Amino acid sequence: MNQIFKDKQDFITQYRAMVRANTGKEFELCGSHDRFYALAELIATRARRIASENELEIENTGQKRVYYFSLEFLIGRLLDNYLLNFGIRDMVSDALKEMGTTLEELEIREPDAALGNGGLGRLAACFLASAAHEGIAFYGNGMRYEYGLFKQEIVDGRQVELADNWLKHDYPWESRRPESAVEVVFGGTSVSYEKDGRTMWRIDGGQKILAVPYDIPVVAYGGKLVNKLRVWKAEPNEDLFDLDAFNRGDYAQANAGRAEAEAISTILYPADAGEHGKILRLKQEYLFVAAGINSILRTFRKEHGSDWKLLPEYVAIHTNDTHPAMCGPELMRVLMDEEGLEWDEAWDIVTKTVSFTNHTVLPEALEKWPITTFKPLLPRLYQIIDEIARRFRESFPSDNPEWREMFQKTAILWDGEVRMANLSIVCSHSVNGVAELHTKILKEQVFKEFYELTPEKFNNKTNGVTHRRFLAEANPSYSKLITSKIGTGWLDDAMELKKLEDYVDDEDFLLAMAASKRENKERLARYIKETTGIVVDPSSVFDVQVKRFHAYKRQLLNIFKVMDIYNRLLDDPDFTVRPTTFIFSGKAAQSYYFAKEVIRLINSVADVVNSDERVNDRIKVVFIPNFRVSNAQLIYSAAEISEQISTAGQEASGTSNMKLMMNGAITLGTLDGANIEIADLAGRENVKIFGLTEPEVVALQKSGHYFSWDEYNADRDRLGRCVDELTDSTFSRLSGTFDSIRRELMDNNDHDLVLKDFHSYVQAWEELTEAYGDTLAWNRMALHNTANSGHFSSDRTIREYRDEIWHA
Ligand code: 26V
């Protein structure tokens, strides 16, 4: 441990001094806001000092640096994380109590940095933490959006989006680095000129934007290493201010250039994808790529000079999905146009440096840009992409008609569009999926042709999550219990959780687990009461589905189960259920009508069920608004059933499944994404699997013999009734009926096979909740889950990337 304070007294003295320096007031006279900012600054100053010591060391030892390019880093709050990693959380918590406040009171003052949409962005944040833990010189490269992901409110059951002005107050962890700003050019013309008998290219004219970096320290557990997340803000160059217009009194015009420049880093696009075509998004992608590459090369030159052949030895560039796909072309541009390398030399360097992760198989999520948008905005880059595409095409024997399919599928430019996934693959030496099944689907279906051409590029890296945040921090009572048996080693090495297997027959331990879960459920029940007004019973089963809303994740299937249970409780006097609280949380993209209707349905069912005294002693439905990292930590730790019910083959990996597993929730899921690996590791008897498998889904879709009306007609009493209730008055009281959901199921033939999997799902749920009656057996299952969750620590994932892709 790196002791950043001598002892509690030392901490208190320094903290008081910081409060005084910041506010001019004594600690006692300050509110929680000022107290939080002073505490954060005290910690951040220490972190920055260690970071600069590390920098020197890396420079001296010539350690390879890994740069992780991602448009999203969903980091959430950091204070608690910093304290845990510096090993001072308990000490600070005690000290604050002595000083008349609490850590919790200060923590909630921190903005929850929502610079990401969901799984992909949170994965990037987990990687920052784990790479630091593994001692890798690892740098996040991203965007500093002025507005993070929208805040969600629920009005009449509907999702309403509000701007997330997270920078309203200062952000204490960041430091602005204007001296490292980079000029980025949009538009202009690509012109050639002769130099030393060679044809060279440069861009004339265009709009020059300044990318200004802000650095956020990333503290490793143990506090010895501090890495950096670098996020870029777009600013105008001074010459964008139109003094003539200002002098004419036309202030809007005077500032127009400024506003246009700043717009680039104003908002995070809130759809998980599908923003293709929006020019601002393309500007974001180029800005953070160009600025990032520039700053990498600057550091390289300072340390190793201009022997660019050495770049792949000292630098790895990883591209998180296709958003940074321009890394390859931009690196080509700089190496050729600015450093004077020949194409082949530059290409060799690029393809040895860049690697790529794909995160989805959904065709509608694969990024494509109209050439008519791309080319005028980035003329020189387009030329380079065109040349990459041409050379790639020429590597085929193009006269053979059998190659035509291959040709079309692997084309980088096709049908008037730039295909970012194909560009990413061609520019990378490694392409990976995020769970075994997902990687298999990439190889055999989505990127089949590329796999045939270059099988050696393809590999799997099953996702992971940081167990220090999602178990240690999120679940203090369980962590304490775990530590009391196996010591603290599991914080460093999650595989040590395996030692918990020794306690599967220790009744006292199993009962202590139940007590810990109960404590977390009470904590969540209080939060639910505060945020929704709904009172839930902590002795009911907490059944949890929390994630972004998408048709393929099938929150609809889950709420159909609740509707069915409700109907049966009303109609069938012999039907009984284990008292359960069905908990949902998550956001839908603003423009994703179907997903938003499912949210409205859940809230409408909640409204009816929770106020129906005939059933509300046994079932309750809760939609927790504004799902984000901070409330996720309360939810995961209180969960008993983990709903992972996507249509098989659609969820690339999932990561909430891992977080919930660690916290001892039992997976109720399909054989999809990382659920398969969870089932294998925990043991089939410790999870509950249902539904069609991926090959069955593919075969059924291909056969053309799935008809949702057949499902409806085969069970009019239960399933048919739920479908009908979408459009009768049963759940319409809050804000109307659900015709579009019914149309999706019946007229659109139920694309996601909700009706098909309905019976096996409800039955699986009934069997699982039946098992809840035996407390010891249930907690034994839970324990097997926690004990085998070490594999899903992102520490393991990062080690695999390090050893097999980055070679750092
Ligand atoms: C985006 C869109 C947008 C258009 C409508 C359909 C759709 C579907 C999916 C996406 C997701 C884009 C990428 C993404 O966030 N993937 C998630 O990455 C996680 C980390 O690897 C993984 O655990 C999730 O399974 C995967 O969905």
PDB file of C-alpha atoms in Angstrom, residues 238-259:
ATOM      1  CA  GLU A 238      -8.656  32.320 -31.724  1.00  0.00           C
ATOM      2  CA  ASP A 239      -9.083  33.237 -35.378  1.00  0.00           C
ATOM      3  CA  LEU A 240     -12.575  31.772 -35.314  1.00  0.00           C
ATOM      4  CA  PHE A 241     -13.732  34.949 -33.587  1.00  0.00           C
ATOM      5  CA  ASP A 242     -15.093  37.295 -36.254  1.00  0.00           C
ATOM      6  CA  LEU A 243     -13.975  40.719 -35.078  1.00  0.00           C
ATOM      7  CA  ASP A 244     -15.572  42.488 -38.056  1.00  0.00           C
ATOM      8  CA  ALA A 245     -18.945  41.012 -37.241  1.00  0.00           C
ATOM      9  CA  PHE A 246     -18.436  41.948 -33.601  1.00  0.00           C
ATOM     10  CA  ASN A 247     -17.668  45.541 -34.557  1.00  0.00           C
ATOM     11  CA  ARG A 248     -20.803  45.619 -36.708  1.00  0.00           C
ATOM     12  CA  GLY A 249     -22.743  44.587 -33.616  1.00  0.00           C
ATOM     13  CA  ASP A 250     -23.576  41.135 -35.033  1.00  0.00           C
ATOM     14  CA  TYR A 251     -22.618  39.184 -31.919  1.00  0.00           C
ATOM     15  CA  ALA A 252     -24.231  35.915 -32.984  1.00  0.00           C
ATOM     16  CA  GLN A 253     -22.205  35.923 -36.191  1.00  0.00           C
ATOM     17  CA  ALA A 254     -19.075  36.952 -34.279  1.00  0.00           C
ATOM     18  CA  ASN A 255     -19.396  33.839 -32.141  1.00  0.00           C
ATOM     19  CA  ALA A 256     -20.712  31.459 -34.788  1.00  0.00           C
ATOM     20  CA  GLY A 257     -17.339  29.841 -35.409  1.00  0.00           C
ATOM     21  CA  ARG A 258     -16.751  29.436 -31.700  1.00  0.00           C
ATOM     22  CA  ALA A 259     -20.127  27.789 -31.180  1.00  0.00           C
TER      23      ALA A 259
END
